[in-house]
PDB file of C-alpha atoms and ligand atoms in Angstrom:
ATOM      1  CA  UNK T 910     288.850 230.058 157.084  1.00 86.00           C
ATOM      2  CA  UNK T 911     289.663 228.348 160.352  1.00 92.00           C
ATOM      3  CA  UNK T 912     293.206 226.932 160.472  1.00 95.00           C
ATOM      4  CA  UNK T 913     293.032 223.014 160.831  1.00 97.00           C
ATOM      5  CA  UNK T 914     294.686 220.853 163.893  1.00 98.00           C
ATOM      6  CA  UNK T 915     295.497 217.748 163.390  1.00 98.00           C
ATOM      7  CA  UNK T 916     295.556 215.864 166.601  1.00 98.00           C
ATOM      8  CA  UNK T 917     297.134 212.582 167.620  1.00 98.00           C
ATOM      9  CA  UNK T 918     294.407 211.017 169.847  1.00 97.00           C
ATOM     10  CA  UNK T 919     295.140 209.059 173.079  1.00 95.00           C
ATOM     11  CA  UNK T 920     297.380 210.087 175.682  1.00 95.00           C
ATOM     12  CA  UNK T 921     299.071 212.949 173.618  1.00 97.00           C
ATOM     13  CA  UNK T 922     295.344 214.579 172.872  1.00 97.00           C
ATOM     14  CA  UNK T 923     295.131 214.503 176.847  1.00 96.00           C
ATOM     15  CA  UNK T 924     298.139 216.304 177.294  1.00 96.00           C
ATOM     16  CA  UNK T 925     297.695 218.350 174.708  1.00 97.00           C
ATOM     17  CA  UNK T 926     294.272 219.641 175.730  1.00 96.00           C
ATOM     18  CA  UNK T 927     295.609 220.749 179.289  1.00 96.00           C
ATOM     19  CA  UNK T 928     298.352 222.291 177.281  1.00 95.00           C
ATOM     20  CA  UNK T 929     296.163 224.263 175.229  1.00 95.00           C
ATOM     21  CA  UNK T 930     293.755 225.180 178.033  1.00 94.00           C
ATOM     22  CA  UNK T 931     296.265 226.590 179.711  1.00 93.00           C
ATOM     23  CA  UNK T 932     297.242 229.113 176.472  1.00 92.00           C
ATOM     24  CA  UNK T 933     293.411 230.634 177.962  1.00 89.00           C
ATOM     25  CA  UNK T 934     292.014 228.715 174.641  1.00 91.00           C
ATOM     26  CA  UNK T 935     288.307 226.828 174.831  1.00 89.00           C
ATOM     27  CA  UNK T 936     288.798 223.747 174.918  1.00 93.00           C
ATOM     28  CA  UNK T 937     285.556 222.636 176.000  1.00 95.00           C
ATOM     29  CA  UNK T 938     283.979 221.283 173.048  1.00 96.00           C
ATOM     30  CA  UNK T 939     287.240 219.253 172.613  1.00 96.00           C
ATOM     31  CA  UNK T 940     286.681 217.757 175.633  1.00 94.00           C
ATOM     32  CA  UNK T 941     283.095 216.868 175.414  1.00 94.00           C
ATOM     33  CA  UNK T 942     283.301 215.637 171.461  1.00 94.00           C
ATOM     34  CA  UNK T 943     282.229 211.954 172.272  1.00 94.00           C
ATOM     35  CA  UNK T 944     283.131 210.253 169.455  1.00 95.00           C
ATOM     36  CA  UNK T 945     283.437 212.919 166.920  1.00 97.00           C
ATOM     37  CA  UNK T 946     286.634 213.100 164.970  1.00 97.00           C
ATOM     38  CA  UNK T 947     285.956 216.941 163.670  1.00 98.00           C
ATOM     39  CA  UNK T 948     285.607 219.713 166.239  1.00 97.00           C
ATOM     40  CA  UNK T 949     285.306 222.793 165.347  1.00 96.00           C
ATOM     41  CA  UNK T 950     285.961 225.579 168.304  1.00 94.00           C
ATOM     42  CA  UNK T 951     285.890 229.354 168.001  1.00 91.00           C
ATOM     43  CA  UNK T 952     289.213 229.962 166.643  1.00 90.00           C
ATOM     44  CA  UNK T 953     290.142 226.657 165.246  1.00 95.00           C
ATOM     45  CA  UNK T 954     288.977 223.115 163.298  1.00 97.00           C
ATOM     46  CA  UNK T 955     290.306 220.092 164.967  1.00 98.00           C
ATOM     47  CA  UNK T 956     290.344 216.548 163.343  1.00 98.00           C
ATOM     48  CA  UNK T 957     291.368 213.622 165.436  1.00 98.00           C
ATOM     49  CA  UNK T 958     293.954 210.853 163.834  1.00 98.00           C
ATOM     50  CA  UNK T 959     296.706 208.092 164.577  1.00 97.00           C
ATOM     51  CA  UNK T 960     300.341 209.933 164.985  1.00 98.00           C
ATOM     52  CA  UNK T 961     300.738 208.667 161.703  1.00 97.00           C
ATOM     53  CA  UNK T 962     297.536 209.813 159.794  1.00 98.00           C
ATOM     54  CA  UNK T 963     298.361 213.469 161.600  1.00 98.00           C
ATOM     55  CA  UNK T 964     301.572 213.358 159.574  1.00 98.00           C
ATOM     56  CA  UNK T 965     299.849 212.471 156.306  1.00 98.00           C
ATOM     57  CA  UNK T 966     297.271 214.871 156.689  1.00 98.00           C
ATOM     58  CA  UNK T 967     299.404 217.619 157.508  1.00 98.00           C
ATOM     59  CA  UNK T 968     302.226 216.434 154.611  1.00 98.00           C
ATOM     60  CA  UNK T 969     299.015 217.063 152.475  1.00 98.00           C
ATOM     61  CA  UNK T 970     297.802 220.143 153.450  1.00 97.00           C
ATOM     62  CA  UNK T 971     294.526 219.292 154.848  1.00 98.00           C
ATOM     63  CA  UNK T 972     295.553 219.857 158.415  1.00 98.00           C
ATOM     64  CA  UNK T 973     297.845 223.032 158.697  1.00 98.00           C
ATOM     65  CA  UNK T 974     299.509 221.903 161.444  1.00 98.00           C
ATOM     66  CA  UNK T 975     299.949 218.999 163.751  1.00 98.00           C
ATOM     67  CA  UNK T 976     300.481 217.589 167.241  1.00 98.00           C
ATOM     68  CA  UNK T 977     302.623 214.714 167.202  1.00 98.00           C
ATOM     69  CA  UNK T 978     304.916 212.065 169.012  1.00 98.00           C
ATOM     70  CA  UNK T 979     308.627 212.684 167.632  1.00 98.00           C
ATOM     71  CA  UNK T 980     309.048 209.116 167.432  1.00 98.00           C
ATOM     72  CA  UNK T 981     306.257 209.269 164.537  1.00 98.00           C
ATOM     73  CA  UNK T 982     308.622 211.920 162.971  1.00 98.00           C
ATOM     74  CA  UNK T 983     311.607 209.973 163.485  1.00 98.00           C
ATOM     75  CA  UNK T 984     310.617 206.471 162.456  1.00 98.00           C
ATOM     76  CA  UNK T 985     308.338 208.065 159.265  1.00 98.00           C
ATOM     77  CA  UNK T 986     310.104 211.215 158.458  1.00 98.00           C
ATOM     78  CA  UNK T 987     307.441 213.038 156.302  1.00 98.00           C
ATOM     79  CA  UNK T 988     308.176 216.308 154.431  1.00 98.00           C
ATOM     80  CA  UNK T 989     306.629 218.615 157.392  1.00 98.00           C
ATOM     81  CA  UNK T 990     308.157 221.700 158.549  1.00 97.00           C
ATOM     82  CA  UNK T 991     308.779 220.448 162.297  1.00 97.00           C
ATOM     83  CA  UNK T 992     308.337 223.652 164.532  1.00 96.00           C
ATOM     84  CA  UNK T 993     308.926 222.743 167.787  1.00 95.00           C
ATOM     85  CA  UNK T 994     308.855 220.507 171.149  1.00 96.00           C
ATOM     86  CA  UNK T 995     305.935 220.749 172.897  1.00 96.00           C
ATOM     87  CA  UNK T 996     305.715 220.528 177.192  1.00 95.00           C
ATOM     88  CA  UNK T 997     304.828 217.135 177.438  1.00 96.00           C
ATOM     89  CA  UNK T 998     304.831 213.578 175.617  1.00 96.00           C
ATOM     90  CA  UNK T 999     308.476 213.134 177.012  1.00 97.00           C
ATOM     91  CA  UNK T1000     309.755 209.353 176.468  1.00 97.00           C
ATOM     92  CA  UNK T1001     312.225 207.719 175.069  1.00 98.00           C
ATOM     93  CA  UNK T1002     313.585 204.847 172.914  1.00 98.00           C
ATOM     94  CA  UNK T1003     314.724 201.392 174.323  1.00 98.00           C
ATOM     95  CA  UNK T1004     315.678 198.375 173.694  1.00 98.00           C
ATOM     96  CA  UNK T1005     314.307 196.013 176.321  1.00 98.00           C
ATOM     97  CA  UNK T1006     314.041 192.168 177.139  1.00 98.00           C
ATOM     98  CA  UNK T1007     312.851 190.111 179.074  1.00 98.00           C
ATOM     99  CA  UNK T1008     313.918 190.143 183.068  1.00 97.00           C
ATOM    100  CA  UNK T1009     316.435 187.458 184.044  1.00 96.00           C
ATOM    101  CA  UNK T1010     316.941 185.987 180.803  1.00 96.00           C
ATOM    102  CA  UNK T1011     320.206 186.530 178.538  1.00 95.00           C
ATOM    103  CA  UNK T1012     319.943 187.188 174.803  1.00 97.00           C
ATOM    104  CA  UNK T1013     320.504 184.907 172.660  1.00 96.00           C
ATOM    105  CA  UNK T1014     323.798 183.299 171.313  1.00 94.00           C
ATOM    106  CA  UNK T1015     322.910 183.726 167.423  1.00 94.00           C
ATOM    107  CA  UNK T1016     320.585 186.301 165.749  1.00 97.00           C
ATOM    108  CA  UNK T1017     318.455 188.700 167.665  1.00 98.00           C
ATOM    109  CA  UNK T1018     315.157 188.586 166.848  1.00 98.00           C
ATOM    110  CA  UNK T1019     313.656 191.823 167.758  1.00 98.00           C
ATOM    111  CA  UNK T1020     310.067 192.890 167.730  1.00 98.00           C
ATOM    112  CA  UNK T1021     309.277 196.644 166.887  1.00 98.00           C
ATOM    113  CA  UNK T1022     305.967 199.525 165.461  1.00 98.00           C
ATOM    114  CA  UNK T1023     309.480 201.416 164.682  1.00 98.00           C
ATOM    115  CA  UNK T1024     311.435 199.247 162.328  1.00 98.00           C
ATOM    116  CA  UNK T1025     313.194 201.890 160.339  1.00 98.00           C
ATOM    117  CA  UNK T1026     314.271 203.458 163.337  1.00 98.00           C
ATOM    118  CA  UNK T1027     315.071 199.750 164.866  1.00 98.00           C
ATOM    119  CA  UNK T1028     317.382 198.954 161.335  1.00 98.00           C
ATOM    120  CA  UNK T1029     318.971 201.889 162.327  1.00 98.00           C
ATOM    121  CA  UNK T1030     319.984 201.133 165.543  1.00 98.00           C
ATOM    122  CA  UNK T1031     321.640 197.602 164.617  1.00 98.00           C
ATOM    123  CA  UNK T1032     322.803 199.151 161.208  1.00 98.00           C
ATOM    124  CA  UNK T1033     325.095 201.425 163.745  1.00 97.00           C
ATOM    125  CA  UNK T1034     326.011 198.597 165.847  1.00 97.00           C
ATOM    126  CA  UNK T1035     326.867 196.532 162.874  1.00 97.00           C
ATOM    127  CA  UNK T1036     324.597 194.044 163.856  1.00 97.00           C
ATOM    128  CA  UNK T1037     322.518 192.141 161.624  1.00 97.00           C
ATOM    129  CA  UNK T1038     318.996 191.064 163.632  1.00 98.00           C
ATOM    130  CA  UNK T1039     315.734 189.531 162.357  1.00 98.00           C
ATOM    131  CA  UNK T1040     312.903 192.252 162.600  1.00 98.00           C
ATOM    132  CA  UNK T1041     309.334 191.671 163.070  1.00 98.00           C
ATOM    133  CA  UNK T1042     306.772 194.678 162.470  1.00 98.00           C
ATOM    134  CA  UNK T1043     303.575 194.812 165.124  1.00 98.00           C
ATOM    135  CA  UNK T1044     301.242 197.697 165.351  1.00 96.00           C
ATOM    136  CA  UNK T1045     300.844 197.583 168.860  1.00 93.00           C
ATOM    137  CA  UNK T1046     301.454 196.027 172.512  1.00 97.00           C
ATOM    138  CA  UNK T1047     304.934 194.980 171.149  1.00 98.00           C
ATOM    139  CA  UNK T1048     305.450 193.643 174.454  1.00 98.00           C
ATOM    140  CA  UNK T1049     303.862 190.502 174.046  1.00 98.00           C
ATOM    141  CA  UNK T1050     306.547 189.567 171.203  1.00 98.00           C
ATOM    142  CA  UNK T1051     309.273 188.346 174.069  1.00 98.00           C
ATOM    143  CA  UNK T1052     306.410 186.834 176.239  1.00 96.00           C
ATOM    144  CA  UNK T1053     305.001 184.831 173.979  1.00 97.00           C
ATOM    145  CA  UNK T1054     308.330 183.776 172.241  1.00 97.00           C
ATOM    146  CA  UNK T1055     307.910 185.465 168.951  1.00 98.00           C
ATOM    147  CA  UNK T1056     310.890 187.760 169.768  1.00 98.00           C
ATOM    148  CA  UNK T1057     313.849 187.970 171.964  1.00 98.00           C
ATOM    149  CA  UNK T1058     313.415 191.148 172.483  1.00 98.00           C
ATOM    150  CA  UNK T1059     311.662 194.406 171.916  1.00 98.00           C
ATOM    151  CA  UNK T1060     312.129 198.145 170.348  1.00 98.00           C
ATOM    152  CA  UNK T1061     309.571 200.549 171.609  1.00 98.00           C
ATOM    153  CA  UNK T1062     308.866 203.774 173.536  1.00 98.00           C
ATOM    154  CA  UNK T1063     308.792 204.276 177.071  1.00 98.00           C
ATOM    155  CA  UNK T1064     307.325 206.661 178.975  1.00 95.00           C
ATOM    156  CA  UNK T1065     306.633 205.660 182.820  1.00 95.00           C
ATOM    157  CA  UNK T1066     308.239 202.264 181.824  1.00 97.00           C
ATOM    158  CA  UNK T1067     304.781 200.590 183.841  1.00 97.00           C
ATOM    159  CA  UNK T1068     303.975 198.873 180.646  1.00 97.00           C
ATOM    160  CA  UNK T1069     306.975 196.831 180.416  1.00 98.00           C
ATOM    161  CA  UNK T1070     307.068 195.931 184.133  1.00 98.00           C
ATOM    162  CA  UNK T1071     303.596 194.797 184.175  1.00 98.00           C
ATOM    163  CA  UNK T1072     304.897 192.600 181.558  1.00 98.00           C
ATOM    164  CA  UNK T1073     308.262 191.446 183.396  1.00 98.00           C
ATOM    165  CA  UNK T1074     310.296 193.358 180.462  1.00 98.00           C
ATOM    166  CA  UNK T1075     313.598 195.205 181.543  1.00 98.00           C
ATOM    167  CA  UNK T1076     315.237 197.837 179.582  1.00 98.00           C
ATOM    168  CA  UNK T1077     319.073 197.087 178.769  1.00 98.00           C
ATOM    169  CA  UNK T1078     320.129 200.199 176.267  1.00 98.00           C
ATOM    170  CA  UNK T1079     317.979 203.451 176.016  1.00 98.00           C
ATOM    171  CA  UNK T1080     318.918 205.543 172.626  1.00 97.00           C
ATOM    172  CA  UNK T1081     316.208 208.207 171.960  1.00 97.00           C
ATOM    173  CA  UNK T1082     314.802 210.718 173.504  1.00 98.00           C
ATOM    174  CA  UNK T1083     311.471 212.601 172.154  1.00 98.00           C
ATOM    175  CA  UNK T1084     308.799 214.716 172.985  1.00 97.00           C
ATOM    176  CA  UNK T1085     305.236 216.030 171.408  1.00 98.00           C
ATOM    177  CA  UNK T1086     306.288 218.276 168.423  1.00 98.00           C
ATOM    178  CA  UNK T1087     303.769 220.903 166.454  1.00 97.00           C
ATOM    179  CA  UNK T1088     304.435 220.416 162.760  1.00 98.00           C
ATOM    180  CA  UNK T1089     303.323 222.203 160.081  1.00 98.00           C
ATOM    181  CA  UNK T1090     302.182 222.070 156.052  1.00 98.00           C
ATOM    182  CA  UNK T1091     305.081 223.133 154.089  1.00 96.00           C
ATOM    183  CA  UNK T1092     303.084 225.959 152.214  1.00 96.00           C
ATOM    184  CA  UNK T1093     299.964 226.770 155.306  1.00 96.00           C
ATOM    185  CA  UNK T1094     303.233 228.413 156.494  1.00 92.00           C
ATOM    186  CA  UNK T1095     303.348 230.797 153.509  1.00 93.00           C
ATOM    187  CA  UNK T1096     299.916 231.094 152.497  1.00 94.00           C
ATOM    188  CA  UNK T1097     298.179 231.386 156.063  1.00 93.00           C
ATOM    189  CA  UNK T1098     300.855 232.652 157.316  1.00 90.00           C
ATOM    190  CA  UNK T1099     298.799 235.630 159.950  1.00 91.00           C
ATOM    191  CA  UNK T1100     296.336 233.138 161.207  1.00 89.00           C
ATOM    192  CA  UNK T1101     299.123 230.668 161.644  1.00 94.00           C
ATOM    193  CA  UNK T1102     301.007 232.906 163.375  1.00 92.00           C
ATOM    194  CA  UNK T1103     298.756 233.498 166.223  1.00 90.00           C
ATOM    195  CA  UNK T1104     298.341 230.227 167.839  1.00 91.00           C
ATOM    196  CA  UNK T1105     302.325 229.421 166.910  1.00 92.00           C
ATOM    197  CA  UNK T1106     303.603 232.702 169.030  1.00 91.00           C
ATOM    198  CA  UNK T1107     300.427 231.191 171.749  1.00 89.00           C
ATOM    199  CA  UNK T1108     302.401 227.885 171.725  1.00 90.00           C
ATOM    200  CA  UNK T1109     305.746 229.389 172.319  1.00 87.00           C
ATOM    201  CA  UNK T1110     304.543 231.676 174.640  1.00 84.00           C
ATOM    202  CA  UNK T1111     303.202 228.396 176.654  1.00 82.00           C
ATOM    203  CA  UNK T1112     306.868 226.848 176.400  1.00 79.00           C
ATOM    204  CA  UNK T1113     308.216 229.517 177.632  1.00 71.00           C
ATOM    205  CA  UNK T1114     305.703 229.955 180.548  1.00 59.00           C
ATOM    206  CA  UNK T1115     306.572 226.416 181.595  1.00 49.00           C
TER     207      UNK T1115
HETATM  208  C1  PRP M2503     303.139 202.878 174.062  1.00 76.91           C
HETATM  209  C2  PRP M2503     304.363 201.985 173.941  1.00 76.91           C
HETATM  210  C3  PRP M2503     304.294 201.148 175.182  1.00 76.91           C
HETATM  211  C4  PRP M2503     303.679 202.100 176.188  1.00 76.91           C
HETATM  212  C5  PRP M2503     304.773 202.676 177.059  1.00 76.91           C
HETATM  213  O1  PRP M2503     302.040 202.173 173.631  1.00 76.91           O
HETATM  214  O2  PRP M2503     304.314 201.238 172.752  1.00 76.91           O
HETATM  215  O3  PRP M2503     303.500 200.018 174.994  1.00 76.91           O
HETATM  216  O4  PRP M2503     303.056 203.155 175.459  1.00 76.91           O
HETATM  217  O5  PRP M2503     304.246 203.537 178.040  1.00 76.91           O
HETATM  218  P1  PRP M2503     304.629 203.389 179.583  1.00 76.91           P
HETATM  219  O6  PRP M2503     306.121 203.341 179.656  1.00 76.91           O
HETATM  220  O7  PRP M2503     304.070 204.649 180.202  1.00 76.91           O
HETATM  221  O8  PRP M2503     303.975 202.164 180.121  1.00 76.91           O
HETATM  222  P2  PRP M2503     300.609 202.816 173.441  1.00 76.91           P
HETATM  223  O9  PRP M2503     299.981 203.093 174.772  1.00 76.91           O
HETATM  224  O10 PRP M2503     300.758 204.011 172.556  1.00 76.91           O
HETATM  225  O11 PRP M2503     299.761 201.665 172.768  1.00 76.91           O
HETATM  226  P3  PRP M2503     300.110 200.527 171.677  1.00 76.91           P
HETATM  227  O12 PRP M2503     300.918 199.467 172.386  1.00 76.91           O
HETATM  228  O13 PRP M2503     298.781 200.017 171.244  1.00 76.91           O
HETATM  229  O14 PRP M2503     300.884 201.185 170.579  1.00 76.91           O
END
């Protein structure tokens, strides 16, 4: 049987696919699925899913292994073997605000998609804040006065400029990661082992 990919969709699928194209792999009917969320291509199956979902489904052995944001990894931390950085997906962690406007006197109130990695982060300041949970375009929290501030990746740091957001601490640093089911390893161990020495091979091409 084909091993399964789990793939986080979105801007690390992109990536990914020039990554993997450059390994000499087809990646032709990955790029011309439409909306399909299965793809199967000569040597592999591919399912597309949220960062999130590509954990689960790997942690549960119906993908073998996974392409992922290590922010996923870091803010969920699911029982996945975590192989290795991939070439791309590089950002980073940070605390940002709004620009020209001091925090608060009191409690911060901080809006974050990471909040266990956001506890974290005051936990080791010794800082007690009030945390609210979004799912996305976290942004918005400061703008429209539902936060002080904001916890969330940034990767050409346009999104909070367009937004009039300024970064004042930067704490993380992550790329894409390929994970892996805990016991694909063992079991499919030969096919696995083909597209893992590909990957490295890539890295070290890079
Ligand atoms: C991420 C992140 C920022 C943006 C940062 O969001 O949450 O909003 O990317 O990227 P930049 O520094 O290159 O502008 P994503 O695009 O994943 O969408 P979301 O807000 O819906 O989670």
């Amino acid at each position: 049987m084909k091993p399964t990919i789990a793939l986080t969709k979105g801007r690390v699928e992109k990536q990914f696919l020039k990554f993997f194209a450059s390994l000499s792999y087809d990646v032709e009917p990955l790029i011309n699925k439409g909306r399909k969320l299965r793809v199967e291509t000569d040597d592999f199956l591919f399912v597309f899913a949220k960062g999130v979902d590509v954990t689960t489904y790997v942690e549960h052995g119906i993908a073998d292994l996974g392409i992922v944001g290590e922010d996923i990894l870091a803010e969920f931390q699911p029982d996945v073997y975590n192989l290795f950085p991939l070439p791309f997906g590089e950002c980073r962690m940070a605390l940002a605000k709004e620009k020209g406007k001091e925090w608060p006197e009191g409690k911060r109130r901080i809006a974050s998609k990471y909040t266990n990695i956001t506890k974290e982060y005051f936990k080791q300041k010794g800082e007690s804040v009030e945390i609210f949970k979004l799912e996305g375009s976290v942004e918005l929290a400061p703008i429209l006065g539902l936060a002080d501030g904001i916890v969330d990746i940034v990767e050409t740091g346009t999104t909070l400029k367009e937004n009039g957001l300024v970064v004042t601490d930067e704490f993380m640093h992550f790329s894409a990661r390929c994970i892996a089911n805990r016991s694909s390893l063992k079991i499919k161990r030969n096919e696995l082992a083909k597209v893992i020495e590909a990957f490295q091979r890539g890295l070290t091409v890079k």
